Coordinates of C-alpha atoms in Angstrom, one line a residue:
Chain A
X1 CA 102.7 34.1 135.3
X2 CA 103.8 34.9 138.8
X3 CA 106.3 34.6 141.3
X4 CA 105.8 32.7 144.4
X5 CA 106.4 35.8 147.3
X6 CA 108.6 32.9 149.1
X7 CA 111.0 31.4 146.9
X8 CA 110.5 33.0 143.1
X9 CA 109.3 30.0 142.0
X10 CA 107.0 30.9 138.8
X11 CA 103.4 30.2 139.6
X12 CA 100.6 29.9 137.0
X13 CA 97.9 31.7 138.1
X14 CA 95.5 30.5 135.5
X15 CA 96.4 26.9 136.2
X16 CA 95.7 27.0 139.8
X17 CA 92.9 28.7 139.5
X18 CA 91.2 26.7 136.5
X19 CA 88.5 23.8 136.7
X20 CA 89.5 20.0 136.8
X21 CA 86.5 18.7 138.3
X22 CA 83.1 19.9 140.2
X23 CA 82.0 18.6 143.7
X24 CA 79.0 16.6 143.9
X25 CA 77.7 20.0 145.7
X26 CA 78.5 21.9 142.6
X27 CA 81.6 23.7 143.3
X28 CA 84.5 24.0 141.5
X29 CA 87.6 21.8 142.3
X30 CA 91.2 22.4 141.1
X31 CA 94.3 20.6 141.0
X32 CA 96.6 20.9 144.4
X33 CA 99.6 20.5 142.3
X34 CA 99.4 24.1 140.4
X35 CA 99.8 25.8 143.8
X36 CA 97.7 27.4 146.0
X37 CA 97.1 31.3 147.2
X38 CA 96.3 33.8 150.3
X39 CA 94.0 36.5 150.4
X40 CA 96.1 39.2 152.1
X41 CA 94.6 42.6 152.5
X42 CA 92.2 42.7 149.3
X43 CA 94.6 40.7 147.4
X44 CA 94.9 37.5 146.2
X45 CA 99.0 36.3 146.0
X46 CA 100.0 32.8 144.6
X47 CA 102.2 30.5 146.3
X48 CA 103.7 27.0 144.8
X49 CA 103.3 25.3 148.0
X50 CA 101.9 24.7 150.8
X51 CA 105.2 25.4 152.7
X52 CA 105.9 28.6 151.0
X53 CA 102.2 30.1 152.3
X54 CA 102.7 28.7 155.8
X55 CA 106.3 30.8 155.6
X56 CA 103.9 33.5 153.8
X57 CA 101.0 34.0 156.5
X58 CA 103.6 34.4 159.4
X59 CA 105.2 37.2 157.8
X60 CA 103.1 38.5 154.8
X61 CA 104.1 41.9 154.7
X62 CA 108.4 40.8 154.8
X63 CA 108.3 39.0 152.1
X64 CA 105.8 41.4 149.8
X65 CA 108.9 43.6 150.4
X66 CA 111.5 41.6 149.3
Chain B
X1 CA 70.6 10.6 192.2
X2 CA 70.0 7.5 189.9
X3 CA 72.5 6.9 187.2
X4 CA 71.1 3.8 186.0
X5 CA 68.5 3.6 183.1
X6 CA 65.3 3.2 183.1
X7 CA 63.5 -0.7 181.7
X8 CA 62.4 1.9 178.6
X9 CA 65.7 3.0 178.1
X10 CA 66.9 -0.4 178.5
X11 CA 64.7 -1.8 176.1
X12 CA 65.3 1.1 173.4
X13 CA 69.0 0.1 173.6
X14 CA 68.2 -3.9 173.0
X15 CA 65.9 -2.7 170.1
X16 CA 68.6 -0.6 168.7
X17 CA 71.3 -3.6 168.9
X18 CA 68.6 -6.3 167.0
X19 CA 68.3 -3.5 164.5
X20 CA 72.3 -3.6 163.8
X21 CA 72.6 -6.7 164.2
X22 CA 69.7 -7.6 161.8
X23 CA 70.7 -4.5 159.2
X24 CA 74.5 -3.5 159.6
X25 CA 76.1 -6.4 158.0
X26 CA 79.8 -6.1 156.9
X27 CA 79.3 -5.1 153.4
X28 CA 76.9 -2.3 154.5
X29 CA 79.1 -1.1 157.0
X30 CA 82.2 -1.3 154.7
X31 CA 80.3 0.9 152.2
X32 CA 78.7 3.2 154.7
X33 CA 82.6 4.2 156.2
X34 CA 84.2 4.3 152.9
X35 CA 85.5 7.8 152.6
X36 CA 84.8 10.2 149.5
X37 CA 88.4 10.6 148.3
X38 CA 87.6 12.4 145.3
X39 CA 84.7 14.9 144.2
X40 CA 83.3 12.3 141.8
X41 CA 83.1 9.4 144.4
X42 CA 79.6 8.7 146.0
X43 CA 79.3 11.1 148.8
X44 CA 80.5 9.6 152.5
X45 CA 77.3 7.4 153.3
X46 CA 74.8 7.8 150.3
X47 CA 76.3 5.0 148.4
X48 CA 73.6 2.9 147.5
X49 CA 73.7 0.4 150.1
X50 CA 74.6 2.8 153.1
X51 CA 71.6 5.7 151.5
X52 CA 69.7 2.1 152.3
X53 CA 70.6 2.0 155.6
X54 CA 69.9 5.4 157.0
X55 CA 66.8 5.2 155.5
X56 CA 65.6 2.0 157.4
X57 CA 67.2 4.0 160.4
X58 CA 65.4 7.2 159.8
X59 CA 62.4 5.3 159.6
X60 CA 62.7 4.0 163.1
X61 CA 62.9 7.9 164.2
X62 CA 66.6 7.4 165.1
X63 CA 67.9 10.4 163.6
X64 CA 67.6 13.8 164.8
X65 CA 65.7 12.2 168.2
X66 CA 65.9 15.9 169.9
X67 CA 64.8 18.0 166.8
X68 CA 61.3 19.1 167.1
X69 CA 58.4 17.0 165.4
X70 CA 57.8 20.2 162.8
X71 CA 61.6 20.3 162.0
X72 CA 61.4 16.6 161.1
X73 CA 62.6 15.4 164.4
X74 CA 61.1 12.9 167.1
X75 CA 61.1 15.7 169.8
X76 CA 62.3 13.1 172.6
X77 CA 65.5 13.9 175.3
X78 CA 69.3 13.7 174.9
X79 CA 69.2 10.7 176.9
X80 CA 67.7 9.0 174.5
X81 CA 69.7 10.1 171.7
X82 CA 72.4 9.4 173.8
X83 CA 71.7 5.7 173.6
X84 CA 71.0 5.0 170.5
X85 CA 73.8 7.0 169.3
X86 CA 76.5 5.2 171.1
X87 CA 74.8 1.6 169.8
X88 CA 75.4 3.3 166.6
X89 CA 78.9 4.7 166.9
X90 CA 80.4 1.5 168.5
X91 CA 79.9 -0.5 165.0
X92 CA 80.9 2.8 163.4
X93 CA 78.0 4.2 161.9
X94 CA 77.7 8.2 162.5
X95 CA 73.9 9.5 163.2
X96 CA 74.7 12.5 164.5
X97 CA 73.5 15.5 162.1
X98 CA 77.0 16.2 161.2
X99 CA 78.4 19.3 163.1
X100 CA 77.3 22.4 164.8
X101 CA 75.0 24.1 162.3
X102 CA 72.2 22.2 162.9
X103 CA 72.0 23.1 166.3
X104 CA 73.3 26.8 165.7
X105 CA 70.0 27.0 163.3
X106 CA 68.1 25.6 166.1
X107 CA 69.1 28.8 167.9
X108 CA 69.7 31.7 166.0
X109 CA 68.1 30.9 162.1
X110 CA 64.9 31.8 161.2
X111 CA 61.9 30.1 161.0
X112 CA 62.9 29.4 156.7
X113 CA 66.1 28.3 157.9
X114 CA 64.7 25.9 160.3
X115 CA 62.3 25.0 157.9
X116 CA 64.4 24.6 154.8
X117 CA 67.4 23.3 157.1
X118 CA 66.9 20.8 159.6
X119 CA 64.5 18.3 158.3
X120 CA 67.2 18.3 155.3
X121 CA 69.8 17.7 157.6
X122 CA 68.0 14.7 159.6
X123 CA 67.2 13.0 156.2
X124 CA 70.8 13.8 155.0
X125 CA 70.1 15.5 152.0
X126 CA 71.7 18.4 153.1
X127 CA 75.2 18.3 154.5
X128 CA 77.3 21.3 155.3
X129 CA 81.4 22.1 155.0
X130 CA 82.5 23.7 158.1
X131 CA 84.0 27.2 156.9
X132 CA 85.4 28.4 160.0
X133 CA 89.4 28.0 159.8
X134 CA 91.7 29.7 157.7
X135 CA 95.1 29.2 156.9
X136 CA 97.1 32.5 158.5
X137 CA 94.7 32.5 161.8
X138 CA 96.3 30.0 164.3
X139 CA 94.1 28.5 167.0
X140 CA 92.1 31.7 167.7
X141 CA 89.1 31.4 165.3
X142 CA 88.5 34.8 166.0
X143 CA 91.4 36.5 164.0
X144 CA 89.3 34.9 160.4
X145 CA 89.9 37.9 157.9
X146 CA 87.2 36.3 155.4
X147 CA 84.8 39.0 154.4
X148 CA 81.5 39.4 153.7
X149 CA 80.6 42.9 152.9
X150 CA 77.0 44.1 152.7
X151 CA 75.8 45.6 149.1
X152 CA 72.5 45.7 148.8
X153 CA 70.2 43.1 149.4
X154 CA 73.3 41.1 149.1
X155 CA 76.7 40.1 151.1
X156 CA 79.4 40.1 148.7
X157 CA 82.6 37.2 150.0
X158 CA 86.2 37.3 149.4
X159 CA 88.7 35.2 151.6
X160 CA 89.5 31.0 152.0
X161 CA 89.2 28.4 154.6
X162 CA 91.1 25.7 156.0
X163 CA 90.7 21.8 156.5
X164 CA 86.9 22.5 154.8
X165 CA 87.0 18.8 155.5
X166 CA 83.5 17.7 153.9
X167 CA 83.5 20.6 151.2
X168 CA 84.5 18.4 148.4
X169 CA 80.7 16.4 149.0
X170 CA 78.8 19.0 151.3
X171 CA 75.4 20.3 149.9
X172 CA 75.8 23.5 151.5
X173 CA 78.4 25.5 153.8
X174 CA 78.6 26.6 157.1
X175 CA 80.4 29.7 157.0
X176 CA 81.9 32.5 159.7
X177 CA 82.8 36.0 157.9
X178 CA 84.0 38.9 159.1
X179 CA 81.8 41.7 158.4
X180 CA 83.4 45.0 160.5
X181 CA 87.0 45.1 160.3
X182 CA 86.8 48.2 162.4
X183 CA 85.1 46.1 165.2
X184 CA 87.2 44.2 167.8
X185 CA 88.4 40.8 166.7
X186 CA 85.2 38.9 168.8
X187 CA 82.8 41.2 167.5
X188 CA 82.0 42.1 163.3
X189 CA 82.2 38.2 162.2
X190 CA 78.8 37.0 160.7
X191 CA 77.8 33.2 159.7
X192 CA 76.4 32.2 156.8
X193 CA 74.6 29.3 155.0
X194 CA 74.7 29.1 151.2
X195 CA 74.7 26.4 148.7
X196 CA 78.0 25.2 147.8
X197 CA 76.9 25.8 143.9
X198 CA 77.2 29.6 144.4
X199 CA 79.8 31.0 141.6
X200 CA 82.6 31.6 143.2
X201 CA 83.3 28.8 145.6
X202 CA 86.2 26.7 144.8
X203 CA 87.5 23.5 146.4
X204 CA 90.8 22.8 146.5
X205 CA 92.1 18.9 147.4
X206 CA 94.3 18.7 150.9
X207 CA 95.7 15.1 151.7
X208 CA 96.2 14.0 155.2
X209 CA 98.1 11.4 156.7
X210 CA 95.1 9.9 158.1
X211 CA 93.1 7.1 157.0
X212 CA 96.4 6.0 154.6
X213 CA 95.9 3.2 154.2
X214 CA 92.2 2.7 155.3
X215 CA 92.0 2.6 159.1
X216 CA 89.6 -0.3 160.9
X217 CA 86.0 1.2 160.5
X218 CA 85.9 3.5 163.7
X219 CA 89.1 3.6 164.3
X220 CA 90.4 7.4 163.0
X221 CA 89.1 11.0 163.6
X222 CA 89.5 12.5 161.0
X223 CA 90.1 11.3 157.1
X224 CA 92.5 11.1 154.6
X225 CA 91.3 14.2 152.7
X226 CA 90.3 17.4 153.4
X227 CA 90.1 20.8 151.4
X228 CA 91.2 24.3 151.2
X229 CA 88.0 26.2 150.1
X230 CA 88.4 29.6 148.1
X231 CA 85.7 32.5 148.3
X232 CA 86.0 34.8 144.5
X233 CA 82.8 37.6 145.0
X234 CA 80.8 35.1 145.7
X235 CA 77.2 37.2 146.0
X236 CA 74.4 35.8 148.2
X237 CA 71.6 37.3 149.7
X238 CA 71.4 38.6 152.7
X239 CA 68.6 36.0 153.8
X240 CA 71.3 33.7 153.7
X241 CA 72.6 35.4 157.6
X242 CA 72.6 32.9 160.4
X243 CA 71.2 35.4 163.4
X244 CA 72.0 39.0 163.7
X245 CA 74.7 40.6 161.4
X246 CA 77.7 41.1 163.5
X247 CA 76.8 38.7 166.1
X248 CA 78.0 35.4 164.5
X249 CA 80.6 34.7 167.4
X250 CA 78.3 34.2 169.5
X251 CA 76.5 31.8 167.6
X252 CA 79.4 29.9 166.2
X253 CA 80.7 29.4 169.7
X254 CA 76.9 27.8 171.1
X255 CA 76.8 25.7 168.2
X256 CA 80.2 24.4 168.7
X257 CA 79.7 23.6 172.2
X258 CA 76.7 22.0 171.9
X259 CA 78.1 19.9 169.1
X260 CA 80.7 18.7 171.8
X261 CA 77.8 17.1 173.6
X262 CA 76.8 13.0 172.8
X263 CA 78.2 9.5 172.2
X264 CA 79.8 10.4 169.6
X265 CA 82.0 12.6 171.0
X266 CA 82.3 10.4 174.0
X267 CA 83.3 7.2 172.6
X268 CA 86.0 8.6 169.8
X269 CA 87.9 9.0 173.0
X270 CA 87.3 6.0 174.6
X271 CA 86.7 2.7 172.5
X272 CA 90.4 1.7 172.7
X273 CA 90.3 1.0 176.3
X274 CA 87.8 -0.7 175.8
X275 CA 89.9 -2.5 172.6
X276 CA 93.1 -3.0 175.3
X277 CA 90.8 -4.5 177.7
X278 CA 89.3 -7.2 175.4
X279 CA 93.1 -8.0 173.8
X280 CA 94.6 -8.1 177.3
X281 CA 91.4 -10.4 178.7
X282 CA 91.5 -12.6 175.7
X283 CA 95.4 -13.0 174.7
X284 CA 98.3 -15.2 176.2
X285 CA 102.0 -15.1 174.7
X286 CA 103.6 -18.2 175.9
X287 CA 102.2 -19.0 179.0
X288 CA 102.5 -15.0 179.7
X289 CA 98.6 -13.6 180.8
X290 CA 99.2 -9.8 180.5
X291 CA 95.9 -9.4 182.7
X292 CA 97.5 -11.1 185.4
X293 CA 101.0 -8.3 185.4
X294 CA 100.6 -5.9 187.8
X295 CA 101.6 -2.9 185.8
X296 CA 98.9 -3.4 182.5
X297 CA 96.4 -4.0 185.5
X298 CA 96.7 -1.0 186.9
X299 CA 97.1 0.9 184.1
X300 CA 94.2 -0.4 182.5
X301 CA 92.0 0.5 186.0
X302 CA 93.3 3.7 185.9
X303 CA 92.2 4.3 182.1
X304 CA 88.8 2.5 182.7
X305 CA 88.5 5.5 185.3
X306 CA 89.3 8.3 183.4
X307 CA 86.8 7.5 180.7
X308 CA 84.4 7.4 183.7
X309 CA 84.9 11.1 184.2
X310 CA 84.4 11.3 180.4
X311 CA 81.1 9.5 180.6
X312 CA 79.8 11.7 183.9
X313 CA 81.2 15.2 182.2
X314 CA 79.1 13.8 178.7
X315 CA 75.9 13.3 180.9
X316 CA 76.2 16.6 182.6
X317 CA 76.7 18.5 179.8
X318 CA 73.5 16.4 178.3
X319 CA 71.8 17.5 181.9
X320 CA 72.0 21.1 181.3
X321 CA 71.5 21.6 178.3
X322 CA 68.4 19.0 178.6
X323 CA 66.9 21.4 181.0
X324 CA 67.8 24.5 179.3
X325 CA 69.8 25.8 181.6
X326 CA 73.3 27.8 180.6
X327 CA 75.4 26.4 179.1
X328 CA 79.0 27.7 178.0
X329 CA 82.2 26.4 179.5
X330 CA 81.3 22.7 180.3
X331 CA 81.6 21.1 176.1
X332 CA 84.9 23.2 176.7
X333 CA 85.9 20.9 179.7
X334 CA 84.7 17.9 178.2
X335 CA 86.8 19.0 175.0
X336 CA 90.1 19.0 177.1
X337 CA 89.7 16.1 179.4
X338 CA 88.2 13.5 176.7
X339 CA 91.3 14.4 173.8
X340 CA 93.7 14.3 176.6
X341 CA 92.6 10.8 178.0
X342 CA 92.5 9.9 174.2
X343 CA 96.1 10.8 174.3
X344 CA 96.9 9.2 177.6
X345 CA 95.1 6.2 176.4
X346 CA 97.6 5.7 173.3
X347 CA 100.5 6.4 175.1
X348 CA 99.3 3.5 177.8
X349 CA 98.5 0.9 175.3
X350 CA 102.1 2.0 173.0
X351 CA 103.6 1.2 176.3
X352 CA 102.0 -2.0 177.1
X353 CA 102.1 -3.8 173.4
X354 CA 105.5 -1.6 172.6
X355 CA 106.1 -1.1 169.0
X356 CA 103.5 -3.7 167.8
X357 CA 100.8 -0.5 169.3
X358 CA 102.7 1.4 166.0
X359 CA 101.7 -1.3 163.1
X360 CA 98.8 -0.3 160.9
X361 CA 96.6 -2.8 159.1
X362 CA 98.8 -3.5 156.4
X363 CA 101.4 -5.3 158.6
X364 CA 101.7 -9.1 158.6
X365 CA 102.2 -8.3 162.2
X366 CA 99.6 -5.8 162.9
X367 CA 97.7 -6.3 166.7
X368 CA 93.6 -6.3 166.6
X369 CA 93.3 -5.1 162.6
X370 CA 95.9 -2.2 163.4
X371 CA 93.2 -0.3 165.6
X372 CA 95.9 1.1 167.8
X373 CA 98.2 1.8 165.3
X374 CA 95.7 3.9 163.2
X375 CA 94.9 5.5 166.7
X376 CA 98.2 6.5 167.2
X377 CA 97.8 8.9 164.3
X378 CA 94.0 10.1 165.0
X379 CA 94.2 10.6 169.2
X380 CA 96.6 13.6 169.1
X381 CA 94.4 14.7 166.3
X382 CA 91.1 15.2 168.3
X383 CA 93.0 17.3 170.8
X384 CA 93.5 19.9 167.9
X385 CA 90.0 20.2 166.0
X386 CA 87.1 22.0 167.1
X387 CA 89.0 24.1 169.0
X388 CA 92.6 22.9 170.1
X389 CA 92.5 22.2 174.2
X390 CA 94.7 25.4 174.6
X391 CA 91.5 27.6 173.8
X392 CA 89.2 25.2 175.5
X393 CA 91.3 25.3 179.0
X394 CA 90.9 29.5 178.4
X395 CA 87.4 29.7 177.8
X396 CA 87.0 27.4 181.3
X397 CA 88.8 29.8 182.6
X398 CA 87.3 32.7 181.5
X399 CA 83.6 31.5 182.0
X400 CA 83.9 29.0 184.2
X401 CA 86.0 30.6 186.6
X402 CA 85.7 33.9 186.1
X403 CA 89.4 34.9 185.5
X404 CA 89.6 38.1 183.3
X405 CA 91.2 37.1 180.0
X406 CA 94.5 37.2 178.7
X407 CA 93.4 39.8 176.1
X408 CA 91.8 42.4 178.1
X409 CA 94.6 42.3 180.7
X410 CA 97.1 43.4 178.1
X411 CA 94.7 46.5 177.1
X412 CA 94.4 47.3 180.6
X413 CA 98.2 47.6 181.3
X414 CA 98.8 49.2 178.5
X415 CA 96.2 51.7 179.5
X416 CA 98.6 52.2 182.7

């Protein structure tokens, strides 16, 4: 389990990561409620919103402080 | 200089309307615009009834008319595309290929890629995902971080995209990468093309406001869902490059531009003046005839003359790149002044109907279906997709004009 960078919230990273469904092209799909992620600098971080990675990609390296 | 059309061209476009009127009936339009909400649904038009359809249409050689014959295409002029496209898009069926790969492949992809690609394309068994934005980069394309990093015979991708909008029933994707970091920001990105089945893609549900509830068929831009799209090591080969390694801007910028160029393009912006003009023509409140008020007349002439510049900037784009001749800034033009009327347009008709121009289609109350109140929500999109007008007014003037950009300046007083 992780931390949201933005607002502590706990994030699964399992669950947002894991396979509901498959496109009809054959990718895999996942469910937009377990969060989402940004790649920043080789590294994958998990968000719980939306929100919280917009706040997140305008100031990445603030709140990886924090 | 003749504008007109010729009596083939003329009789191309009465072919074209006998063939909608005989084929596109209601039902088969209603299932040809139904949107793919979920990755399960039919994909948008290859239900069975709309897979029906384009087949009758491919059959007349109406899709990919400027494609060569060995590619699948008909090999004929834009003009005639043109034509049969906007008889097409007016009842809201899209025969365009779908974006700016095909023509990118055209130009840059290798004789496989053309092969494998664009007959797939015309006969819509291939459909790509746009992978261009991503979340953190703003409107400059060019700051993508998504990485594609050589190893081997392969090209190894980590990174995501942003509003992937067709990801969740595209065949294959589309995709810019950066491949020197070291390079400057313009330079080091690479496109790719790979099937959307490669392990390590994942798609990842966004929901808009458009298109909820469902818009009048033709009405909105864009649709009610989109995607985020996710790269984990995903490995493909390195025939999978779209033109040289490294020189993907390039590519990704032509194919965009010439994407900007056709009916389509032409008549998202315009069909609701052409909406205002029938509901003002063929409505009377109360003994009032809004076509006789001075005000809606004049702002209806002066709409009727901005989507004439919109028409001549769509043919003169068509013009050059018809004879072959260069081609960068003018989509960019057409992709500020065509939004912006769009805009202009909405704001005209909001003003003329007040806040009956707001109602969508689920209103008792709702003007004309709810066409302009679904348009309020998709005409400030189109200003903001495919490159936002911001970008498209700098690269006017930065190749159109000449000015040095904004960029460079900076470096040069710094260098000071």
């Amino acid at each position: 389990m992780a931390n949201c960078p933005v607002c502590r919230a706990p994030v699964d990273e399992e669950a947002a990561k894991a396979q509901t469904g498959m496109t009809s092209g054959g990718a895999k799909e996942v469910d937009p409620k377990m969060g989402t992620r940004q790649f920043h600098d080789g590294t994958w971080y998990y968000l719980c919103s939306l929100d919280c990675r917009n706040k997140f990609t305008r100031d990445p390296d603030g709140y990886l402080k924090q | 200089m003749d504008f007109a059309y010729t009596p083939e061209q003329e009789a191309l476009r009465r072919d074209v309307r006998q063939f909608i009127k005989d084929n596109v009936t209601p039902d088969v339009l209603q299932e040809a615009d139904t949107e793919s909400s979920t990755a399960q649904d039919q994909p948008r038009g290859m239900s069975p009834k709309a897979a029906a359809l384009y087949k009758k249409i491919y059959d007349r050689g109406w899709l990919g008319i400027t494609y060569p014959k060995e590619y699948g295409g008909q090999g004929k002029d834009r003009l005639t595309q043109y034509i049969v496209e906007e008889e097409f898009t007016r009842v809201g069926i899209n025969i365009s290929l779908g974006g700016s790969g095909a023509p990118a492949i055209m130009a840059a992809g290798t004789e496989t890629q053309k092969q494998f690609y664009i007959p797939g394309l015309i006969k819509r068994e291939i459909t790509f995902a746009l992978g261009f934005t991503e979340p953190h980069a703003g409107a400059d394309l060019a700051n993508l971080r998504c990485s594609a990093v050589k190893d081997g015979d392969y090209y190894v991708i980590n990174g995501q995209k942003m509003y992937t909008s067709a990801a969740h029933y595209a065949t294959h994707i589309y995709l810019m990468a950066r491949t020197d970091r070291n390079a400057p920001k313009h330079e080091g990105i690479s496109i790719f093309l790979f099937s959307m089945d490669t392990p390590g893609v994942t798609v990842r549900p966004l929901w808009t406001i458009q298109n909820n509830p469902t818009a009048p068929i033709g009405t909105t831009y864009g649709h009610a869902r989109t995607n985020e799209t996710f790269f984990d090591n995903v490995r493909i080969h390195k025939s999978c490059l779209l033109g040289e390694e490294n020189k993907g801007w390039r590519v990704g910028s032509m194919g965009l531009n010439l994407d900007r160029v056709g009916a389509s393009r032409y008549l998202i912006s315009v069909r609701r003046d052409e909406d205002i003009v029938n509901f003002v023509k063929n409505n009377k409140f109360d003994g009032f005839d809004p076509g006789k008020n001075p005000a809606i007349r004049d702002r209806i002439a002066e709409m009727w003359i901005e989507a004439q510049v919109c028409r001549l900037m769509t043919m003169r784009s068509m013009s050059i790149v018809e004879r072959g001749g260069k081609f960068t800034y003018e989509g960019s033009a057409e992709k500020v002044w065509a939004p912006e009327h769009g805009v202009r347009v909405t704001e005209s008709i909001t003003q003329m109907l007040g806040p009956y121009a707001t109602l969508l289609r689920t209103s008792p109350h709702a003007v004309m279906d709810g066409v302009f109140g679904h348009n309020v929500m998709g005409s400030f999109q189109s200003g903001i997709n495919h490159g936002s007008v911001q970008v498209m007014r700098d690269q006017v003037a930065r190749r159109g004009l000449e000015l040095p950009s904004s960029r460079r300046s900076a470096k040069k007083v710094e260098a000071k």
